[in-house]
mmCIF file with all atom_site columns, C-alpha atoms and ligand atoms in Angstrom:
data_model
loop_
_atom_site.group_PDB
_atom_site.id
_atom_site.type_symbol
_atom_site.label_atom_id
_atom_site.label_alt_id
_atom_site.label_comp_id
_atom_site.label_asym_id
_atom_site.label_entity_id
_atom_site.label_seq_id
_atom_site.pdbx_PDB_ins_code
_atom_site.Cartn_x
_atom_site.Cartn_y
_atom_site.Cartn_z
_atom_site.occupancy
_atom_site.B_iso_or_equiv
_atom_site.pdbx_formal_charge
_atom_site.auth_seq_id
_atom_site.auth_comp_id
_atom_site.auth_asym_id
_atom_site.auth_atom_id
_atom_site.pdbx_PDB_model_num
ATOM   1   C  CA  . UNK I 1 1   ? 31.125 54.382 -94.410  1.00 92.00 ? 167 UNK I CA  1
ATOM   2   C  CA  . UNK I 1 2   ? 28.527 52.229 -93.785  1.00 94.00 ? 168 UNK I CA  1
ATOM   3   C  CA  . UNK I 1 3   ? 26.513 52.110 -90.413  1.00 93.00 ? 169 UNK I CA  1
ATOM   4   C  CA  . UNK I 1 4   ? 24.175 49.396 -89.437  1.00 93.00 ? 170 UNK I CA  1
ATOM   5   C  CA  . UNK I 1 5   ? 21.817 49.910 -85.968  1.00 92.00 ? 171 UNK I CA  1
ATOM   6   C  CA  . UNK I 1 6   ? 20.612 47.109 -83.801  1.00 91.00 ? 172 UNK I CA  1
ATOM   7   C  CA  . UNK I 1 7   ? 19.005 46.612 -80.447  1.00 91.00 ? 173 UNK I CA  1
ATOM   8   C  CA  . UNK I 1 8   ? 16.279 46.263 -77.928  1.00 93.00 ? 174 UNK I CA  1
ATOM   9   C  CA  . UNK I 1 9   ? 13.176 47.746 -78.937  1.00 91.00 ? 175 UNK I CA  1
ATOM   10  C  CA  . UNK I 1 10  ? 12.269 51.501 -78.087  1.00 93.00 ? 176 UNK I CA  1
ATOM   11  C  CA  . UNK I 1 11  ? 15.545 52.158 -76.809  1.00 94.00 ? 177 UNK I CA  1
ATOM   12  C  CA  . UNK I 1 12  ? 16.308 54.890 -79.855  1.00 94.00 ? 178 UNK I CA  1
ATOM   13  C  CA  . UNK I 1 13  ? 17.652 52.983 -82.434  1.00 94.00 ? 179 UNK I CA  1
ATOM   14  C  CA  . UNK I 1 14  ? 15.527 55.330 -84.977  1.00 94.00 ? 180 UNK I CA  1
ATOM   15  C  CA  . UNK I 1 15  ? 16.070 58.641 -83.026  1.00 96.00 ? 181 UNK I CA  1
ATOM   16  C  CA  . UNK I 1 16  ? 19.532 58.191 -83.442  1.00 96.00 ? 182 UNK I CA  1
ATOM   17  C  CA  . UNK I 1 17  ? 19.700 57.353 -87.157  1.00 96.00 ? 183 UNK I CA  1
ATOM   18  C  CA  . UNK I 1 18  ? 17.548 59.609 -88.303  1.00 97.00 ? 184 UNK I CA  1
ATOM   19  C  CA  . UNK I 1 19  ? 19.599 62.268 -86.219  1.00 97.00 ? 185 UNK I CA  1
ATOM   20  C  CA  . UNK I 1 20  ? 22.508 61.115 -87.466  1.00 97.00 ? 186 UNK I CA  1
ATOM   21  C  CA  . UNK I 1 21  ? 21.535 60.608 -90.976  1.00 97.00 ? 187 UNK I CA  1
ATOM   22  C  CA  . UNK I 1 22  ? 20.633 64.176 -90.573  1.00 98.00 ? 188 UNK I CA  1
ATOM   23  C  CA  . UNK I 1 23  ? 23.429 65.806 -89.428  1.00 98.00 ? 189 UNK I CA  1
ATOM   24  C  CA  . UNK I 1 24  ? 25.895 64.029 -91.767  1.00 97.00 ? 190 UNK I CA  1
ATOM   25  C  CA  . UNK I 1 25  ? 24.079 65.033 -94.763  1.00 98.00 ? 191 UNK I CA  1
ATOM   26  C  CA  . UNK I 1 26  ? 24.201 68.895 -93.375  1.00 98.00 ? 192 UNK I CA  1
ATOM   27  C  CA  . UNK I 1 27  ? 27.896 68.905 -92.583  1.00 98.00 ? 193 UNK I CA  1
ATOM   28  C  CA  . UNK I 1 28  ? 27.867 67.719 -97.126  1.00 97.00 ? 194 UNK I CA  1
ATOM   29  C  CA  . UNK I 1 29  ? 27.730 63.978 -96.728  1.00 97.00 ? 195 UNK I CA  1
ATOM   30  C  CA  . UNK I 1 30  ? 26.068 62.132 -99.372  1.00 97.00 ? 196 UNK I CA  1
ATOM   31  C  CA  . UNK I 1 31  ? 23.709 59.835 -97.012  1.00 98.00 ? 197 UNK I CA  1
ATOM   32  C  CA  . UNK I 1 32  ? 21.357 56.712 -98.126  1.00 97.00 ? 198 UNK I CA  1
ATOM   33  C  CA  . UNK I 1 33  ? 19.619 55.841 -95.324  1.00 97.00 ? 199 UNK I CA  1
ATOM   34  C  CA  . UNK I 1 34  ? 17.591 52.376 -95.267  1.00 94.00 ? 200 UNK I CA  1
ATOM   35  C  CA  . UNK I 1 35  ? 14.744 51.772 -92.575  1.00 92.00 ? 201 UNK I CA  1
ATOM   36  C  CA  . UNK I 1 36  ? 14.584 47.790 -92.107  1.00 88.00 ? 202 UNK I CA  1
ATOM   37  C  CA  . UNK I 1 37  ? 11.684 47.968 -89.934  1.00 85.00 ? 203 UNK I CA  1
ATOM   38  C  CA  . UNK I 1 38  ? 8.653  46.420 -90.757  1.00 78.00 ? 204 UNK I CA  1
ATOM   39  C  CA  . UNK I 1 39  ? 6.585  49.255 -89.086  1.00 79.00 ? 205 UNK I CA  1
ATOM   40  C  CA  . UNK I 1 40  ? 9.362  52.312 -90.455  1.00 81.00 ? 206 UNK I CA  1
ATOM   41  C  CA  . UNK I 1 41  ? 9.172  55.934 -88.781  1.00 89.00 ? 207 UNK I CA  1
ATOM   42  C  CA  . UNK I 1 42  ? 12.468 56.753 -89.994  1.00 94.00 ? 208 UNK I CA  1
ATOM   43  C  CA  . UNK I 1 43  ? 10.931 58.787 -92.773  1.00 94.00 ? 209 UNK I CA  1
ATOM   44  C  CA  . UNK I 1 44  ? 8.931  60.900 -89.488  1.00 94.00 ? 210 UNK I CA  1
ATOM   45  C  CA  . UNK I 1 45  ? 12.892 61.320 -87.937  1.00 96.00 ? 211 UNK I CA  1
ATOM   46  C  CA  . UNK I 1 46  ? 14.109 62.351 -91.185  1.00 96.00 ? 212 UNK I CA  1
ATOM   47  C  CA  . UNK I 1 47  ? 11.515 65.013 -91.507  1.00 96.00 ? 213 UNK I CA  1
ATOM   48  C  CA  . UNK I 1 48  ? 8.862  64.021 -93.970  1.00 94.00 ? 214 UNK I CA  1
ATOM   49  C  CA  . UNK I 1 49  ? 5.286  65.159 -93.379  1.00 91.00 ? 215 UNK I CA  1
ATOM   50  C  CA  . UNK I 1 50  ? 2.962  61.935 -91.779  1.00 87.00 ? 216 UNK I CA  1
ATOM   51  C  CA  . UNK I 1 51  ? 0.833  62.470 -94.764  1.00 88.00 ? 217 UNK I CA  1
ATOM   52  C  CA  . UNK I 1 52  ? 3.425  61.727 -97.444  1.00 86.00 ? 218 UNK I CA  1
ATOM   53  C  CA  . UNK I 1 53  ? 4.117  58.550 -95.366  1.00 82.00 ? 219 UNK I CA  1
ATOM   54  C  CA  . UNK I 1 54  ? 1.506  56.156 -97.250  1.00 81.00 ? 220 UNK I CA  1
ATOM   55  C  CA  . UNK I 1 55  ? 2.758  56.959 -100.383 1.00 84.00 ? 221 UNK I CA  1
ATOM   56  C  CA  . UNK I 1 56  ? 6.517  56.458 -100.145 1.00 86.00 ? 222 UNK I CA  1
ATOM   57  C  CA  . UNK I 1 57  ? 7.491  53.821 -102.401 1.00 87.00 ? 223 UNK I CA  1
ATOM   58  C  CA  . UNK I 1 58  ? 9.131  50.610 -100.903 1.00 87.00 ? 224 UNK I CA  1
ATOM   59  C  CA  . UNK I 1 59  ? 11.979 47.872 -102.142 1.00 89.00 ? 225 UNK I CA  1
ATOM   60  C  CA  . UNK I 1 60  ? 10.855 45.207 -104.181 1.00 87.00 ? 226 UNK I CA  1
ATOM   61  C  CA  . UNK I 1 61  ? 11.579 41.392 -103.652 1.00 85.00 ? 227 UNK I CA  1
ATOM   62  C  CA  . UNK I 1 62  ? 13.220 41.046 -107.312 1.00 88.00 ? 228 UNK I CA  1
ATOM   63  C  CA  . UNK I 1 63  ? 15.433 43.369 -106.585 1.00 90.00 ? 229 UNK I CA  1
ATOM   64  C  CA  . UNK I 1 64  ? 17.668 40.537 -105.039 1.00 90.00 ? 230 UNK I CA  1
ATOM   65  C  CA  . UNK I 1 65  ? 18.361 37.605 -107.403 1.00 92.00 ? 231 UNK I CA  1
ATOM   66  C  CA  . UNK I 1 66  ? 19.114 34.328 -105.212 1.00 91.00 ? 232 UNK I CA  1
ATOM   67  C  CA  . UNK I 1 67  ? 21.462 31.951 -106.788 1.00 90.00 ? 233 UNK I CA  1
ATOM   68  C  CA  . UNK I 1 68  ? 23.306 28.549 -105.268 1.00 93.00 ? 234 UNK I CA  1
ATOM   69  C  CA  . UNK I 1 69  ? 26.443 31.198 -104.782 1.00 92.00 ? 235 UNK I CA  1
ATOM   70  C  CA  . UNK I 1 70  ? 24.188 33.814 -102.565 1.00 93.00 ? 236 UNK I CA  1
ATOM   71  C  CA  . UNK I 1 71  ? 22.482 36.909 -103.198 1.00 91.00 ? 237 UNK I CA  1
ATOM   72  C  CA  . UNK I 1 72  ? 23.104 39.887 -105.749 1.00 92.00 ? 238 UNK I CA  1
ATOM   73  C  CA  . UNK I 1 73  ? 21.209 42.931 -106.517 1.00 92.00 ? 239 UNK I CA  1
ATOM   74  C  CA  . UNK I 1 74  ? 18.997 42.721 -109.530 1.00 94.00 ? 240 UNK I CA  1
ATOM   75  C  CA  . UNK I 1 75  ? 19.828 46.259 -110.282 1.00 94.00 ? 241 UNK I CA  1
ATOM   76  C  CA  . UNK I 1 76  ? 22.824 49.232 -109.328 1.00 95.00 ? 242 UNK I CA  1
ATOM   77  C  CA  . UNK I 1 77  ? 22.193 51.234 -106.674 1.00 93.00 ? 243 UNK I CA  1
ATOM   78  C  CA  . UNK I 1 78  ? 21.606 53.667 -108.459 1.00 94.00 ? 244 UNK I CA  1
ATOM   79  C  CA  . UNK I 1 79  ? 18.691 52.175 -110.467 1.00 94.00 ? 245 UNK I CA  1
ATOM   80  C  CA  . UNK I 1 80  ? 17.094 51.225 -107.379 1.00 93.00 ? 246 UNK I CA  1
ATOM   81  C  CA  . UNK I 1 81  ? 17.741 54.883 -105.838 1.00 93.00 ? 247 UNK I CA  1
ATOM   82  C  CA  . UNK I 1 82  ? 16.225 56.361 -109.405 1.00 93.00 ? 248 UNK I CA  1
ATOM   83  C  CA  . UNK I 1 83  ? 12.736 54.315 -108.641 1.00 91.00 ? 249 UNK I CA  1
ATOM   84  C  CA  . UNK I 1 84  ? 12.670 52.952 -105.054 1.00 91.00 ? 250 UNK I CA  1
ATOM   85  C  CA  . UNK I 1 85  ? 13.952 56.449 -103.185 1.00 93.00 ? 251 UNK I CA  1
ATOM   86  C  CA  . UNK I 1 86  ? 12.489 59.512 -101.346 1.00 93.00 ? 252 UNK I CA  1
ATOM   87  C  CA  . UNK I 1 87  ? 14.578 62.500 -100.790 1.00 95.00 ? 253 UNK I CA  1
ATOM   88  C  CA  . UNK I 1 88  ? 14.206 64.041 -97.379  1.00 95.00 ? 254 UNK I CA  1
ATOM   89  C  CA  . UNK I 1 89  ? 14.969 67.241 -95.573  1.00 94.00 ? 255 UNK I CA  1
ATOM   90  C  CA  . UNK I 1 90  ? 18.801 68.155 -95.173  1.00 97.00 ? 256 UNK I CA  1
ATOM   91  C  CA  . UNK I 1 91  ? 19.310 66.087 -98.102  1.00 96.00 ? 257 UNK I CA  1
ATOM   92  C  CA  . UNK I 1 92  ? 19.201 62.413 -96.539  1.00 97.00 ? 258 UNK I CA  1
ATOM   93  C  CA  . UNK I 1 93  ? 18.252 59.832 -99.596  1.00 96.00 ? 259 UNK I CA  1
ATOM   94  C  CA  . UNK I 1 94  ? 15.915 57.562 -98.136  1.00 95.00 ? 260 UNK I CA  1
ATOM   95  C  CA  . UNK I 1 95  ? 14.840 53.807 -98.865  1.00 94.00 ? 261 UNK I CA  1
ATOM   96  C  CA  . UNK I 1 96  ? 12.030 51.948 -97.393  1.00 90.00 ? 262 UNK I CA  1
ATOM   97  C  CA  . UNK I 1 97  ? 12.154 48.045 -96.682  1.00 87.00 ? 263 UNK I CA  1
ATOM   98  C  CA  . UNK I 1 98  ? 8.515  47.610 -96.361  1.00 80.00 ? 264 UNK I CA  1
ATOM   99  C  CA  . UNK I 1 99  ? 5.472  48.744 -95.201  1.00 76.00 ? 265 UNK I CA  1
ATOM   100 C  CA  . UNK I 1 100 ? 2.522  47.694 -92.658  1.00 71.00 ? 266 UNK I CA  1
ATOM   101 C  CA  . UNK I 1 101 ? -0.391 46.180 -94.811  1.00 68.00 ? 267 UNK I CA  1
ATOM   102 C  CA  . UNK I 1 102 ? -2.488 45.718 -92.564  1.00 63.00 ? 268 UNK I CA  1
ATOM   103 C  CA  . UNK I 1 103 ? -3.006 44.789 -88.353  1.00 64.00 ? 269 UNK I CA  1
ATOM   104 C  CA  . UNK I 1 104 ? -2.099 41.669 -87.493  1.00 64.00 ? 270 UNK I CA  1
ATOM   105 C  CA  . UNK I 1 105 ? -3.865 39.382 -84.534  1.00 67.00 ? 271 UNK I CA  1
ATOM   106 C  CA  . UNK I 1 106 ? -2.509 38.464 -80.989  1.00 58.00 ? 272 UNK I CA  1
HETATM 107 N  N1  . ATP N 2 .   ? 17.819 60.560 -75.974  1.00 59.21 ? 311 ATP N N1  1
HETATM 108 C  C1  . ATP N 2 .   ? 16.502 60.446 -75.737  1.00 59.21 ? 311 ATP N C1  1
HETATM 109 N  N2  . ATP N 2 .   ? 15.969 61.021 -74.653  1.00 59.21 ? 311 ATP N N2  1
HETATM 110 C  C2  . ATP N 2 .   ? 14.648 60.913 -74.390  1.00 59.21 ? 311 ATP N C2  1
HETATM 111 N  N3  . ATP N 2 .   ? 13.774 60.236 -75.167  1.00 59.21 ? 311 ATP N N3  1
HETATM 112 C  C3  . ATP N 2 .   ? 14.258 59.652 -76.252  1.00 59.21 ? 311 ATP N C3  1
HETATM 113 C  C4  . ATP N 2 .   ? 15.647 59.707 -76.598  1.00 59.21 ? 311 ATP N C4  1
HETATM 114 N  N4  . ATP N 2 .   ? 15.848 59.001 -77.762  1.00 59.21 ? 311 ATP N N4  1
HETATM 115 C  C5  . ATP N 2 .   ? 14.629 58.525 -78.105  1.00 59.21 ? 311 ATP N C5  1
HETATM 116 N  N5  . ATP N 2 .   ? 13.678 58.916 -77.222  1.00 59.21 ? 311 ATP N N5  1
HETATM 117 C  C6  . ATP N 2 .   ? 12.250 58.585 -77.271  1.00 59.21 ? 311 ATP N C6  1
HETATM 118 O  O1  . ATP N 2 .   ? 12.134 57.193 -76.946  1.00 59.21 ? 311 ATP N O1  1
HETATM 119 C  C7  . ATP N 2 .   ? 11.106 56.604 -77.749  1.00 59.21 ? 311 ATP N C7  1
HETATM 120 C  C8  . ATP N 2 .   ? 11.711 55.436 -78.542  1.00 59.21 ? 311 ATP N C8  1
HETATM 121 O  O2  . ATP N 2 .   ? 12.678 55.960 -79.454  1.00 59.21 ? 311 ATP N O2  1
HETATM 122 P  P1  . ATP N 2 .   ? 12.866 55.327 -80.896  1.00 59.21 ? 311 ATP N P1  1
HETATM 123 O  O3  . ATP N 2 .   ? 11.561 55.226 -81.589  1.00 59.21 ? 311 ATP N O3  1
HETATM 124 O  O4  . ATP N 2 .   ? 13.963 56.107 -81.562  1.00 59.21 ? 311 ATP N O4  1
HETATM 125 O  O5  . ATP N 2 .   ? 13.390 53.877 -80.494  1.00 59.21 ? 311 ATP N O5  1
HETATM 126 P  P2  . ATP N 2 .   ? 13.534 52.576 -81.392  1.00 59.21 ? 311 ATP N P2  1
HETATM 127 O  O6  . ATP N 2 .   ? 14.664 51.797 -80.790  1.00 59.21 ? 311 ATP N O6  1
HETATM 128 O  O7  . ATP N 2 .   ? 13.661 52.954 -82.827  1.00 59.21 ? 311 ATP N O7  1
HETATM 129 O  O8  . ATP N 2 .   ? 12.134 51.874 -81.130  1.00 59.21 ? 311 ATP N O8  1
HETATM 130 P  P3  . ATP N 2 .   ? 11.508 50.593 -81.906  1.00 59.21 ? 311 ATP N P3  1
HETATM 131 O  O9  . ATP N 2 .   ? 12.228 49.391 -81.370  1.00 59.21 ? 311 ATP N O9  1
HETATM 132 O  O10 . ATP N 2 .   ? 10.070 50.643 -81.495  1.00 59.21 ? 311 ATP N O10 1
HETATM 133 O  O11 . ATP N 2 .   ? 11.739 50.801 -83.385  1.00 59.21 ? 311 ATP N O11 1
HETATM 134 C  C9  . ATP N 2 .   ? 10.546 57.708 -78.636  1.00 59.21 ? 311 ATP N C9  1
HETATM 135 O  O12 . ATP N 2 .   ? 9.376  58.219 -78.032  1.00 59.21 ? 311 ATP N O12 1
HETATM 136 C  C10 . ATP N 2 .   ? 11.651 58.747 -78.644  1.00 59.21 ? 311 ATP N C10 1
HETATM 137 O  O13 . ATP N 2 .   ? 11.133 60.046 -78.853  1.00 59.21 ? 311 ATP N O13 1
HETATM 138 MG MG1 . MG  N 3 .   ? 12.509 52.299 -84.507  1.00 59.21 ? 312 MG  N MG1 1
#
């Protein structure tokens, strides 16, 4: 099952995931979860300490290899898991887009 959430900003989208996320790995589900956002706190909702924030390791750009015919992973998932991934509390598996370098103006 895969589950993808959208929508207006601050209106829960990563209280929900993260709860989710959460709860299915609990009940034994084996749960990736991926935080899109350019400025991710899913990691926070998922239970890992602020501190270990800085230091969690985020998804590459050549891990996707653009041809004519679209995009492919570079690598499994499981390659990417083995290098890219934090475990969390409860079990969630946890994979980071990106991460704020630095403030931006305006
Ligand atoms: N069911 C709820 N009841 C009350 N407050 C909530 C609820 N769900 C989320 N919040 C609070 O609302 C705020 C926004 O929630 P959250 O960060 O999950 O939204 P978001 O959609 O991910 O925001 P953003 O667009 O900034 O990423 C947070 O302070 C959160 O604690
Ligand atoms: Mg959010």
């Amino acid at each position: 099952m895969k589950l993808a959430v959208a929508g207006k900003g601050g209106s829960g989208k990563t209280s929900i995931s993260g709860t989710m996320a959460r709860l299915l790995a609990r009940s034994g589900h084996r749960v990736l979860a991926i935080d899109g956002d350019s400025n991710p706190n899913l990691a926070l909702t998922l239970g890992i300490p602020p501190e270990q924030m800085s230091d969690l390791p985020t998804l590459t750009r050549d891990l996707l290899d653009r041809t004519p015919e679209g995009a492919r992973l570079a690598k499994t998932l499981e390659e990417i898991c083995a290098t890219h991934s934090v475990k969390a509390p409860d079990g969630v598996t946890l994979l980071v887009m990106a991460h704020p370098q630095h403030a931006g103006a305006g």
